[in-house]
Amino acid sequence: MRQDYAERALIHRFYTAFQKGDGATMAACYHADASFSDPIFGPLKGKEIGAMWQMLLEISQGQLKIEYDQVDVKAGQGKAHWDAAYHFSATGLPVFNHIDAQFTFKDGLIYTHNDHFDLHRWSSQALGLPGFLFGQTPFLQEAMRKQVKARLNEWIKAHP
């Protein structure tokens, strides 16, 4: 029970840092061997995770708005719901994304973090008509993943 309290507090620390645009604190919430996945970035490991959040915060230039709730932890399994509102940098289109997150923990830190959301809904908002028409296709989904992975790798090289 006490462990659940500490893990719940960790989730709150993570999302509070997210709301404040504090990527360093977000990154510090993850175990060194952590894994992350979502429909856009796909699987990430270790330092890639913190770099992803820091890159997204930098790209948003303070315009990313985060709200979170429904934080719950039971027996080492955590979950939360969060909403993100921003303008997609590549198109300038407004996006309002609803995300359900699942967590596991190790050594007092986030060990696995999986974000789930409707990729077709997201691509329709972020990419406009092309996203609406083709956002459900494996071709566009894979193309998006490759593009964001390449951008993340470039960002990591520029921020060692």
CSV table of C-alpha atoms in Angstrom, one decimal:
chain,number,residue,atom,x,y,z
A,1,MET,CA,0.0,0.0,0.0
A,2,ARG,CA,2.8,2.4,0.9
A,3,GLN,CA,4.6,1.6,-2.4
A,4,ASP,CA,1.4,2.4,-4.3
A,5,TYR,CA,1.4,5.8,-2.7
A,6,ALA,CA,5.0,6.5,-3.7
A,7,GLU,CA,4.2,5.3,-7.3
A,8,ARG,CA,1.1,7.5,-7.5
A,9,ALA,CA,3.2,10.4,-6.3
A,10,LEU,CA,5.7,9.7,-9.0
A,11,ILE,CA,3.0,9.8,-11.7
A,12,HIS,CA,1.8,13.1,-10.3
A,13,ARG,CA,5.4,14.4,-10.3
A,14,PHE,CA,5.8,13.3,-14.0
A,15,TYR,CA,2.6,15.1,-15.2
A,16,THR,CA,3.1,18.2,-13.1
A,17,ALA,CA,6.6,18.5,-14.7
A,18,PHE,CA,4.9,18.0,-18.1
A,19,GLN,CA,2.5,20.8,-17.4
A,20,LYS,CA,5.4,23.1,-16.4
A,21,GLY,CA,7.4,22.1,-19.5
A,22,ASP,CA,10.2,20.6,-17.3
A,23,GLY,CA,11.6,17.8,-19.5
A,24,ALA,CA,14.6,17.2,-17.2
A,25,THR,CA,12.2,16.2,-14.3
A,26,MET,CA,10.1,14.1,-16.6
A,27,ALA,CA,13.2,12.2,-17.8
A,28,ALA,CA,14.4,11.7,-14.2
A,29,CYS,CA,11.1,9.9,-13.5
A,30,TYR,CA,12.2,7.0,-15.7
A,31,HIS,CA,14.4,4.0,-14.8
A,32,ALA,CA,17.6,3.8,-16.9
A,33,ASP,CA,16.3,0.6,-18.5
A,34,ALA,CA,12.7,1.9,-19.1
A,35,SER,CA,10.6,1.3,-22.1
A,36,PHE,CA,8.0,3.5,-23.7
A,37,SER,CA,5.5,3.1,-26.6
A,38,ASP,CA,2.8,5.0,-28.3
A,39,PRO,CA,1.1,4.9,-31.7
A,40,ILE,CA,3.4,7.6,-33.2
A,41,PHE,CA,6.8,7.0,-31.8
A,42,GLY,CA,6.5,3.2,-31.4
A,43,PRO,CA,8.9,1.6,-29.0
A,44,LEU,CA,11.6,3.7,-27.2
A,45,LYS,CA,14.2,2.6,-24.7
A,46,GLY,CA,16.2,4.3,-21.9
A,47,LYS,CA,17.5,7.8,-22.7
A,48,GLU,CA,15.4,8.0,-25.9
A,49,ILE,CA,12.3,8.4,-23.7
A,50,GLY,CA,13.5,11.5,-21.8
A,51,ALA,CA,14.9,12.9,-25.1
A,52,MET,CA,11.5,12.5,-26.8
A,53,TRP,CA,9.7,14.5,-24.1
A,54,GLN,CA,12.3,17.2,-24.1
A,55,MET,CA,12.2,17.4,-27.9
A,56,LEU,CA,8.4,17.7,-27.9
A,57,LEU,CA,8.5,20.4,-25.2
A,58,GLU,CA,11.1,22.3,-27.2
A,59,ILE,CA,9.1,22.1,-30.4
A,60,SER,CA,5.9,23.2,-28.7
A,61,GLN,CA,7.6,26.5,-27.5
A,62,GLY,CA,5.5,26.6,-24.4
A,63,GLN,CA,2.2,26.2,-26.3
A,64,LEU,CA,1.6,22.6,-25.2
A,65,LYS,CA,-1.3,22.4,-22.6
A,66,ILE,CA,-1.6,19.2,-20.5
A,67,GLU,CA,-4.4,18.2,-18.2
A,68,TYR,CA,-4.3,14.8,-16.4
A,69,ASP,CA,-6.6,12.9,-14.0
A,70,GLN,CA,-7.7,9.3,-13.2
A,71,VAL,CA,-4.3,8.5,-11.6
A,72,ASP,CA,-4.5,5.1,-10.0
A,73,VAL,CA,-1.9,2.5,-8.8
A,74,LYS,CA,-2.6,-1.0,-7.6
A,75,ALA,CA,0.0,-3.7,-7.0
A,76,GLY,CA,2.7,-2.0,-9.0
A,77,GLN,CA,0.4,-1.2,-12.0
A,78,GLY,CA,-0.3,2.4,-12.7
A,79,LYS,CA,-2.6,4.3,-15.0
A,80,ALA,CA,-3.6,7.8,-15.8
A,81,HIS,CA,-5.6,9.7,-18.4
A,82,TRP,CA,-4.2,12.9,-19.9
A,83,ASP,CA,-5.3,15.4,-22.6
A,84,ALA,CA,-2.9,17.4,-24.7
A,85,ALA,CA,-3.8,20.5,-26.7
A,86,TYR,CA,-1.3,22.0,-29.1
A,87,HIS,CA,-0.7,23.0,-32.7
A,88,PHE,CA,1.1,20.4,-34.7
A,89,SER,CA,4.4,21.9,-35.8
A,90,ALA,CA,4.5,20.5,-39.3
A,91,THR,CA,1.1,21.8,-40.3
A,92,GLY,CA,0.1,24.4,-37.7
A,93,LEU,CA,-3.2,22.6,-37.2
A,94,PRO,CA,-4.7,22.4,-33.7
A,95,VAL,CA,-4.7,19.0,-32.0
A,96,PHE,CA,-6.6,17.9,-28.9
A,97,ASN,CA,-5.5,14.4,-28.0
A,98,HIS,CA,-7.0,12.1,-25.4
A,99,ILE,CA,-4.4,9.6,-24.0
A,100,ASP,CA,-4.7,6.7,-21.6
A,101,ALA,CA,-1.3,5.8,-20.0
A,102,GLN,CA,-0.3,2.5,-18.3
A,103,PHE,CA,2.8,2.2,-16.1
A,104,THR,CA,4.9,-0.3,-14.3
A,105,PHE,CA,7.6,0.6,-11.8
A,106,LYS,CA,11.1,-0.6,-10.8
A,107,ASP,CA,13.4,0.9,-8.1
A,108,GLY,CA,10.9,3.7,-7.4
A,109,LEU,CA,10.9,4.9,-11.1
A,110,ILE,CA,8.8,4.4,-14.2
A,111,TYR,CA,9.9,1.1,-15.8
A,112,THR,CA,7.3,0.8,-18.6
A,113,HIS,CA,5.1,3.5,-20.0
A,114,ASN,CA,2.5,2.8,-22.7
A,115,ASP,CA,0.4,5.6,-24.1
A,116,HIS,CA,-2.8,4.6,-26.0
A,117,PHE,CA,-4.8,6.9,-28.2
A,118,ASP,CA,-6.8,6.9,-31.5
A,119,LEU,CA,-4.1,7.4,-34.2
A,120,HIS,CA,-6.7,8.0,-36.9
A,121,ARG,CA,-8.3,10.8,-34.9
A,122,TRP,CA,-4.9,12.3,-34.1
A,123,SER,CA,-3.7,12.1,-37.8
A,124,SER,CA,-7.0,13.7,-38.9
A,125,GLN,CA,-6.4,16.6,-36.7
A,126,ALA,CA,-2.6,17.0,-37.1
A,127,LEU,CA,-2.4,16.3,-40.9
A,128,GLY,CA,-5.8,17.5,-42.0
A,129,LEU,CA,-7.5,15.8,-45.0
A,130,PRO,CA,-4.5,13.5,-45.8
A,131,GLY,CA,-4.6,12.2,-42.2
A,132,PHE,CA,-8.3,11.7,-42.3
A,133,LEU,CA,-8.2,9.8,-45.6
A,134,PHE,CA,-5.0,7.8,-45.0
A,135,GLY,CA,-4.4,7.9,-41.2
A,136,GLN,CA,-5.7,4.3,-40.8
A,137,THR,CA,-3.4,2.9,-43.4
A,138,PRO,CA,-0.2,1.0,-42.3
A,139,PHE,CA,1.7,2.9,-45.0
A,140,LEU,CA,1.0,6.4,-43.5
A,141,GLN,CA,1.5,5.1,-39.9
A,142,GLU,CA,4.9,3.6,-40.7
A,143,ALA,CA,5.9,6.7,-42.6
A,144,MET,CA,5.0,8.8,-39.6
A,145,ARG,CA,7.0,6.5,-37.2
A,146,LYS,CA,10.0,6.7,-39.5
A,147,GLN,CA,9.8,10.5,-39.7
A,148,VAL,CA,9.5,11.1,-35.9
A,149,LYS,CA,12.2,8.5,-35.1
A,150,ALA,CA,14.6,10.3,-37.5
A,151,ARG,CA,13.7,13.6,-36.0
A,152,LEU,CA,14.3,12.2,-32.5
A,153,ASN,CA,17.6,10.8,-33.5
A,154,GLU,CA,18.7,14.2,-35.0
A,155,TRP,CA,17.6,15.9,-31.8
A,156,ILE,CA,19.5,13.4,-29.6
A,157,LYS,CA,22.7,14.1,-31.7
A,158,ALA,CA,22.3,17.8,-31.3
A,159,HIS,CA,21.7,17.5,-27.5
A,160,PRO,CA,24.2,15.0,-26.3
